[in-house]
Short mmCIF file of C-alpha atoms in Angstrom, two decimals:
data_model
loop_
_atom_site.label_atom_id
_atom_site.label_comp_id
_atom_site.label_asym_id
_atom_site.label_seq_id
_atom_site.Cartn_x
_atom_site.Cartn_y
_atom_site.Cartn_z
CA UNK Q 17 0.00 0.00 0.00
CA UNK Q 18 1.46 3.65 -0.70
CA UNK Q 19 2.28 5.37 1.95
CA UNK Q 20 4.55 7.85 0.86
CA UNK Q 21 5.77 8.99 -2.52
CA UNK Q 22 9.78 9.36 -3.32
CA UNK Q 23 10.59 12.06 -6.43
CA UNK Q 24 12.47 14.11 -7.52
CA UNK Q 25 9.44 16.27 -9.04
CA UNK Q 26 11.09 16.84 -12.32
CA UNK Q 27 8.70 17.51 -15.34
CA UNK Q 28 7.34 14.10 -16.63
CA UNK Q 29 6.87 11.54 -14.48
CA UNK Q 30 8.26 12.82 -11.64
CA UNK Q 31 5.74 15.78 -11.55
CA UNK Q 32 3.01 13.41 -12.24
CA UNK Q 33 3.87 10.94 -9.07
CA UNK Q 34 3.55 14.35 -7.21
CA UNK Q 35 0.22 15.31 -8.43
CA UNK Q 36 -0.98 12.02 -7.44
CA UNK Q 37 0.21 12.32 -4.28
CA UNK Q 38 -1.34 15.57 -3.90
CA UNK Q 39 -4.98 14.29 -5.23
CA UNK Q 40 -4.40 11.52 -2.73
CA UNK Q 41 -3.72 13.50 0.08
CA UNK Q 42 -1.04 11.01 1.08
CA UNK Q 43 2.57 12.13 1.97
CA UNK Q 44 5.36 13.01 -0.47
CA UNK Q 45 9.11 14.02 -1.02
CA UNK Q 46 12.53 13.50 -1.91
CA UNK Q 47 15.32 15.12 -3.33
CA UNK Q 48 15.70 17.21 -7.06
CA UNK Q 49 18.79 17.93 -9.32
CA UNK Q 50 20.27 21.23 -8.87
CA UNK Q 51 19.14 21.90 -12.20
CA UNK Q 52 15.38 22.49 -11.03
CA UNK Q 53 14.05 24.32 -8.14
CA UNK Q 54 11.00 24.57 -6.24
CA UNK Q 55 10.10 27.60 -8.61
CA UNK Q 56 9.84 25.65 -11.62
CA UNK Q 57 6.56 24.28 -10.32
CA UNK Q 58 3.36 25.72 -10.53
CA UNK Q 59 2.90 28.78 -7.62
CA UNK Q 60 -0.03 26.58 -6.05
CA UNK Q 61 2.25 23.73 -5.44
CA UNK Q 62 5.15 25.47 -4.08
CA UNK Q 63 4.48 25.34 -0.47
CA UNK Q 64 3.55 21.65 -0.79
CA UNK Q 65 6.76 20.82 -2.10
CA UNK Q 66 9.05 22.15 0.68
CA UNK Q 67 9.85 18.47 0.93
CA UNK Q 68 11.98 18.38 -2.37
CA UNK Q 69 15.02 19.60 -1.49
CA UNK Q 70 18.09 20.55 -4.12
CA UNK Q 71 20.57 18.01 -4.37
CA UNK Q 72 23.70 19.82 -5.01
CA UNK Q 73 26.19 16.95 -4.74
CA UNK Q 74 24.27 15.74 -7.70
CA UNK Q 75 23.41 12.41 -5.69
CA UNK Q 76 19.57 13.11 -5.91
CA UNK Q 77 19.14 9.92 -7.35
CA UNK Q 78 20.86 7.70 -4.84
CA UNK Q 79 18.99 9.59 -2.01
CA UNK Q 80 15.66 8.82 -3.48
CA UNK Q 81 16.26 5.59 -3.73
CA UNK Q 82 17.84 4.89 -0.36
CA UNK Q 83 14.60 6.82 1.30
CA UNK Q 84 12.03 4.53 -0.44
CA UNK Q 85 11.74 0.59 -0.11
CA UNK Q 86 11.80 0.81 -3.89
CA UNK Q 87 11.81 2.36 -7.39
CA UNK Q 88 9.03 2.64 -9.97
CA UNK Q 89 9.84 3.15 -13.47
CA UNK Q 90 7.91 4.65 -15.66
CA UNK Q 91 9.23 5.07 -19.59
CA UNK Q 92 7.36 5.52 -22.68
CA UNK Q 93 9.38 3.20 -24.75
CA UNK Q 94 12.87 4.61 -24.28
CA UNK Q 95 14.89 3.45 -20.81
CA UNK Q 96 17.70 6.22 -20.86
CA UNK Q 97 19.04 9.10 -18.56
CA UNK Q 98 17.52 9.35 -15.31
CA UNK Q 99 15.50 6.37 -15.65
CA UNK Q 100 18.29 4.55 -16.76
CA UNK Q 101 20.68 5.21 -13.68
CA UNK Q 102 17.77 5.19 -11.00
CA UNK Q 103 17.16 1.35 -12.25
CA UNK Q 104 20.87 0.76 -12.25
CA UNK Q 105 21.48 2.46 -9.20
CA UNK Q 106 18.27 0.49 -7.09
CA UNK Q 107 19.27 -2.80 -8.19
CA UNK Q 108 23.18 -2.10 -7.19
CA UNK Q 109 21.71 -1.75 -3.68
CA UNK Q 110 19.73 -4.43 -4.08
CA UNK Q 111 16.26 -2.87 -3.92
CA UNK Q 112 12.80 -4.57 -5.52
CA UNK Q 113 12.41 -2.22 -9.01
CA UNK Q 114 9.48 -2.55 -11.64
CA UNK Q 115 10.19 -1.14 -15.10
CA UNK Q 116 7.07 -0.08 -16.92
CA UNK Q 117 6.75 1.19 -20.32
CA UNK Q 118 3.91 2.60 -21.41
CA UNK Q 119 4.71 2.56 -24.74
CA UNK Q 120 3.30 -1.07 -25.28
CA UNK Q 121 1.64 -1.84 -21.88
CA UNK Q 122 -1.85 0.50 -21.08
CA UNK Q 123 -1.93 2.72 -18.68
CA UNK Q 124 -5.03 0.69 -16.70
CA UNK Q 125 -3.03 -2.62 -17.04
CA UNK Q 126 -0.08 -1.11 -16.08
CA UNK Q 127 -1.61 0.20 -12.58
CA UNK Q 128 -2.74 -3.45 -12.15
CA UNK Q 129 1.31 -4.69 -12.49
CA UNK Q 130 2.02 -2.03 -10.11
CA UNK Q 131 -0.65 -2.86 -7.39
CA UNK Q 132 0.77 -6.53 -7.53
CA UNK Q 133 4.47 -5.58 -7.53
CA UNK Q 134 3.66 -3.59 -4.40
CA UNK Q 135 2.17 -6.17 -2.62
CA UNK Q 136 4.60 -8.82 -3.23
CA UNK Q 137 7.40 -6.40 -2.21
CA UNK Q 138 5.39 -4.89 0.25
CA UNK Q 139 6.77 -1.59 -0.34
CA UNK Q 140 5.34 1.40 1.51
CA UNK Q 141 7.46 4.17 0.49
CA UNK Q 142 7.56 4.29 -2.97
CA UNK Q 143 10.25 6.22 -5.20
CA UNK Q 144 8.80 7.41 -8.87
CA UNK Q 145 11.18 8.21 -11.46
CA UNK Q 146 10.84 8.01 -15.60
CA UNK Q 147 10.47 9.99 -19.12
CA UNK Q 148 10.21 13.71 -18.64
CA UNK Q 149 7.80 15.83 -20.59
CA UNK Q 150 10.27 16.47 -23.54
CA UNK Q 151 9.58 12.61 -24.21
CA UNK Q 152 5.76 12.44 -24.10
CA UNK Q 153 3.49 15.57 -23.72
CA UNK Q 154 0.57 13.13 -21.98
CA UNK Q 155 3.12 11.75 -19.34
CA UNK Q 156 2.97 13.65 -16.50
CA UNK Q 157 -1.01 13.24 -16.45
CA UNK Q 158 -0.97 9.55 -17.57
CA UNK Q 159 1.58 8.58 -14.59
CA UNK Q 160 -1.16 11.06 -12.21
CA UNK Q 161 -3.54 8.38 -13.20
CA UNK Q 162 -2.26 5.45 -13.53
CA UNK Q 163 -0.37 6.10 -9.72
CA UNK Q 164 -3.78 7.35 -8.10
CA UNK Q 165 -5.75 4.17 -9.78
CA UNK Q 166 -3.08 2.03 -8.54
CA UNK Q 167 -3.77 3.58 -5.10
CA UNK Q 168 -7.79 2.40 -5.21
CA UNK Q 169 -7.04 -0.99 -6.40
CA UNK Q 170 -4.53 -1.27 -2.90
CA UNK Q 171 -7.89 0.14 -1.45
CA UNK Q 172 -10.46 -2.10 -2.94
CA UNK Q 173 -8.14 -5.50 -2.47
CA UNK Q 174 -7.82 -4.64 1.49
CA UNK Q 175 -11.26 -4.11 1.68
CA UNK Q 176 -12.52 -7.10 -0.63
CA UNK Q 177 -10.40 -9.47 2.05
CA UNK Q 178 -13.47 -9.63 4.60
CA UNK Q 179 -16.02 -7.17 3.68
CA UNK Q 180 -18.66 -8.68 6.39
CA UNK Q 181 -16.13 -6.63 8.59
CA UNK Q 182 -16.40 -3.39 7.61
CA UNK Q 183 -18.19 -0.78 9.80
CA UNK Q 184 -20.30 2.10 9.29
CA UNK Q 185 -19.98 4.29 12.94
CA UNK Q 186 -22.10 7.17 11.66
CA UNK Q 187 -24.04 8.33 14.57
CA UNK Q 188 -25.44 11.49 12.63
CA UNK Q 189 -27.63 10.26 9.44
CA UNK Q 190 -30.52 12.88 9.39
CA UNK Q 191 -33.88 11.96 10.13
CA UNK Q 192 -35.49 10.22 6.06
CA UNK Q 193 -38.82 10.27 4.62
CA UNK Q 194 -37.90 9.07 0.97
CA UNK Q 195 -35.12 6.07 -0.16
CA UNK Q 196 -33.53 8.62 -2.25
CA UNK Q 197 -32.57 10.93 1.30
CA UNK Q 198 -31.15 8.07 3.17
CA UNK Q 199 -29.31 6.99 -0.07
CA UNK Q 200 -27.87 10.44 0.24
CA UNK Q 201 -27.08 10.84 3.60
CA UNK Q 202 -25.44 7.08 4.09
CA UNK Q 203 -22.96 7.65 0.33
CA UNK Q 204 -22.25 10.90 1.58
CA UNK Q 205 -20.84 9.53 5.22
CA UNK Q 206 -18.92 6.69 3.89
CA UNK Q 207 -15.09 6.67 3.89
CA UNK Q 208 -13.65 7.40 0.49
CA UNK Q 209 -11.66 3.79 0.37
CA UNK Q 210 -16.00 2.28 0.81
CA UNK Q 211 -17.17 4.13 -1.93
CA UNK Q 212 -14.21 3.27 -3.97
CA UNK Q 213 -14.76 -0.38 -3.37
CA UNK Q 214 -18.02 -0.66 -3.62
CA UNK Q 215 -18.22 1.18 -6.75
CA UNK Q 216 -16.06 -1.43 -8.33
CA UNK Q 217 -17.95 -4.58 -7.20
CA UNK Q 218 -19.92 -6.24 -9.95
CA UNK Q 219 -24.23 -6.34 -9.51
CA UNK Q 220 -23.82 -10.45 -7.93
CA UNK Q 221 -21.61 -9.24 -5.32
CA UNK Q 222 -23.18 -6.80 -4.23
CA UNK Q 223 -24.85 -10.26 -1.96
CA UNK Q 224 -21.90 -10.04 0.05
CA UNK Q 225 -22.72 -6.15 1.18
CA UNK Q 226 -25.44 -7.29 3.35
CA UNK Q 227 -23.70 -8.48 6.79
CA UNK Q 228 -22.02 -4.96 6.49
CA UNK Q 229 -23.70 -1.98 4.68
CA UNK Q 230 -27.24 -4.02 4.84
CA UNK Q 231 -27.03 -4.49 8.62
CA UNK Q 232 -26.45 -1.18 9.00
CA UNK Q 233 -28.68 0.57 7.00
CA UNK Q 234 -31.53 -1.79 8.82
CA UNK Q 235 -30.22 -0.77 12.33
CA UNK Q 236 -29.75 3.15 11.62
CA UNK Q 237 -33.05 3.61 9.42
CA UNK Q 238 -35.53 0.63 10.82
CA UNK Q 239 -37.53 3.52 13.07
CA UNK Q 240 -37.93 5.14 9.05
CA UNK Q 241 -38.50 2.01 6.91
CA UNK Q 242 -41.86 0.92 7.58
CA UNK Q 243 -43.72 4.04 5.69
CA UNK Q 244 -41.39 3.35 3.15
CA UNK Q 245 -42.56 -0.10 2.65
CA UNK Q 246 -45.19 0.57 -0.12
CA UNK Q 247 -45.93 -0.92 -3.63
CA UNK Q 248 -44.48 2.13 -5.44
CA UNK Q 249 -41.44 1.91 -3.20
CA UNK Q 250 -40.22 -2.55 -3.35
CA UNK Q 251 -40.60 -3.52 -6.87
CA UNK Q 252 -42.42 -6.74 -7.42
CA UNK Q 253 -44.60 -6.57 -4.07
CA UNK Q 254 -47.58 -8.43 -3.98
CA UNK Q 255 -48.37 -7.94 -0.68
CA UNK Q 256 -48.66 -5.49 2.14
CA UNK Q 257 -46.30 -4.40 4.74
CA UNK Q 258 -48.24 -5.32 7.61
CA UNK Q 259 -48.27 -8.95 5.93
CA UNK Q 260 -44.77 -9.65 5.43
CA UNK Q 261 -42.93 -6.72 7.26
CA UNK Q 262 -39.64 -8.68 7.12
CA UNK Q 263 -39.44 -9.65 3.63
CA UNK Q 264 -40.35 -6.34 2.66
CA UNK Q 265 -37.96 -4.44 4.67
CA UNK Q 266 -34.94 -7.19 3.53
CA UNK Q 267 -36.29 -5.97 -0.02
CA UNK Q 268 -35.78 -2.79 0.56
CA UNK Q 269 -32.59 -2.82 1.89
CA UNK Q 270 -31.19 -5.03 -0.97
CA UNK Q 271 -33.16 -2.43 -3.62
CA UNK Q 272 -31.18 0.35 -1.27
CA UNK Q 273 -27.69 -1.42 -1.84
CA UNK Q 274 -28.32 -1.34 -5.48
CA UNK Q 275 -28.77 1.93 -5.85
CA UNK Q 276 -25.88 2.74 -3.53
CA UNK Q 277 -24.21 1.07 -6.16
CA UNK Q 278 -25.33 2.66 -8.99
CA UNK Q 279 -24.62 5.96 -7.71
CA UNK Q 280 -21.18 4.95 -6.61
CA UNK Q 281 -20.45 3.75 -10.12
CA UNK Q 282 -20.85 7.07 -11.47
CA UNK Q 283 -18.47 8.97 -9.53
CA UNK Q 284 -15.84 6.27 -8.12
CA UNK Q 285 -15.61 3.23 -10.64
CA UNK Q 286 -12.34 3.36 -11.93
CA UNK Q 287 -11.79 3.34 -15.59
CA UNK Q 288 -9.07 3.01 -18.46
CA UNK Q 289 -7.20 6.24 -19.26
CA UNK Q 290 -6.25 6.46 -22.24
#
């Protein structure tokens, strides 16, 4: 799982590993070539990148590597320069390193090789090093991509493990009338890493939700499901909610997780960038 991101910030990859880390809100730094400074970035990012510090022994590279439990990279069908010595270098000192070239591998599938080289490795602090924006105009973004979906499939795999053991703690859901309100209120207080999974689950998994997100949407909201039980509201229903309160409400629920779902899938599936 990333922890931390390792780079030297330079335009290209570099930059792109730092933009990720930025969108991620996770923790980043490292060490740049004298031949770049803090000022070449945009002014937004400068006081987030206090962390990069000029190199001017010229060792930049070493440093980076030694402050990361390993080295990504990322070409786009040339390994040369930077890249070239960082892979050199991290294998010398007998470090894990995953070369990736974009060139012939996609940018989705490529996320997927990293998420298993990081597991294997287990490597936490991860240094990001590769072309620079002279070699491909579409680098810098495609590596912010390809690094932040990496980051959601280390999200979605730790939560996949056991999902009857997740927990929803919310203590202050507003009072519902309509499905559509507690839909809103219980996708806008789950964690980020829940939404993210649960977005990427296919329709017959969504089965395995219920010892989590069902049992807690039928704790939290049981006072408010009853009115809700109603033809118009349970599909199918052929008979009243006094009749078969249970099997109604469990229909419910279920019809609730699906559309949890479906809204999730519009905002946090993750998708090939091309």
């Amino acid at each position: 799982m990333i922890q931390k991101i390792i780079s030297s910030g330079g335009p290209g990859a570099g930059r792109g590993a730092i933009d990720a880390a930025v969108a991620l809100d996770i923790p980043f730094g490292g060490k740049m070539s004298d031949g770049f400074s803090v000022e070449d970035f945009h002014p937004d990012d400068a006081p987030g990148l206090a962390e990069i510090m000029i190199d001017q022994k010229g060792d930049y590279i070493k440093e980076n590597i030694m402050a990361s439990d390993g080295t990504l990279v990322i070409i786009n069908g040339v390994l040369s320069g930077e890249s070239d010595v960082a892979r050199r270098e991290t294998l010398k000192r007998q470090k894990s390193c995953l070369l990736v070239d974009l060139g012939s591998t996609g940018s989705f599938q490529a996320s997927q090789l990293v998420h298993e080289w990081l597991e294997t490795q287990d490597i936490n602090i991860l240094y990001v090093v590769g072309a620079s924006a002279s070699e491909s105009r579409k680098i810098q973004k495609t590596v912010q991509h390809m690094i932040e979906a990496t980051y959601y499939l280390c999200l979605i795999e730790s939560n996949m493990i056991s999902p009857s053991q997740w927990q929803y703690p919310y203590e202050n859901i507003d009072t519902t009338s309509t499905v559509e309100e507690a839909i809103g209120d219980i996708v806008a207080a789950m964690p980020l890493k829940d939404r993210v999974t649960v977005a990427n689950y296919s329709e017959p998994e969504l089965e395995k939700l219920w010892p989590s997100l069902g049992t807690y949407i039928q704790r939290k909201l049981s006072e408010r499901l009853h009115p809700m039980l109603t033809h118009d509201s349970v599909p199918n229903s052929e008979t009243t909610p006094d009749a078969e309160t249970s099997k109604n409400e469990q229909e419910l629920i279920m019809l609730m997780i699906r559309k949890i779902w479906k809204t999730l899938q519009k905002t946090h599936k993750l998708r090939l960038v091309k």
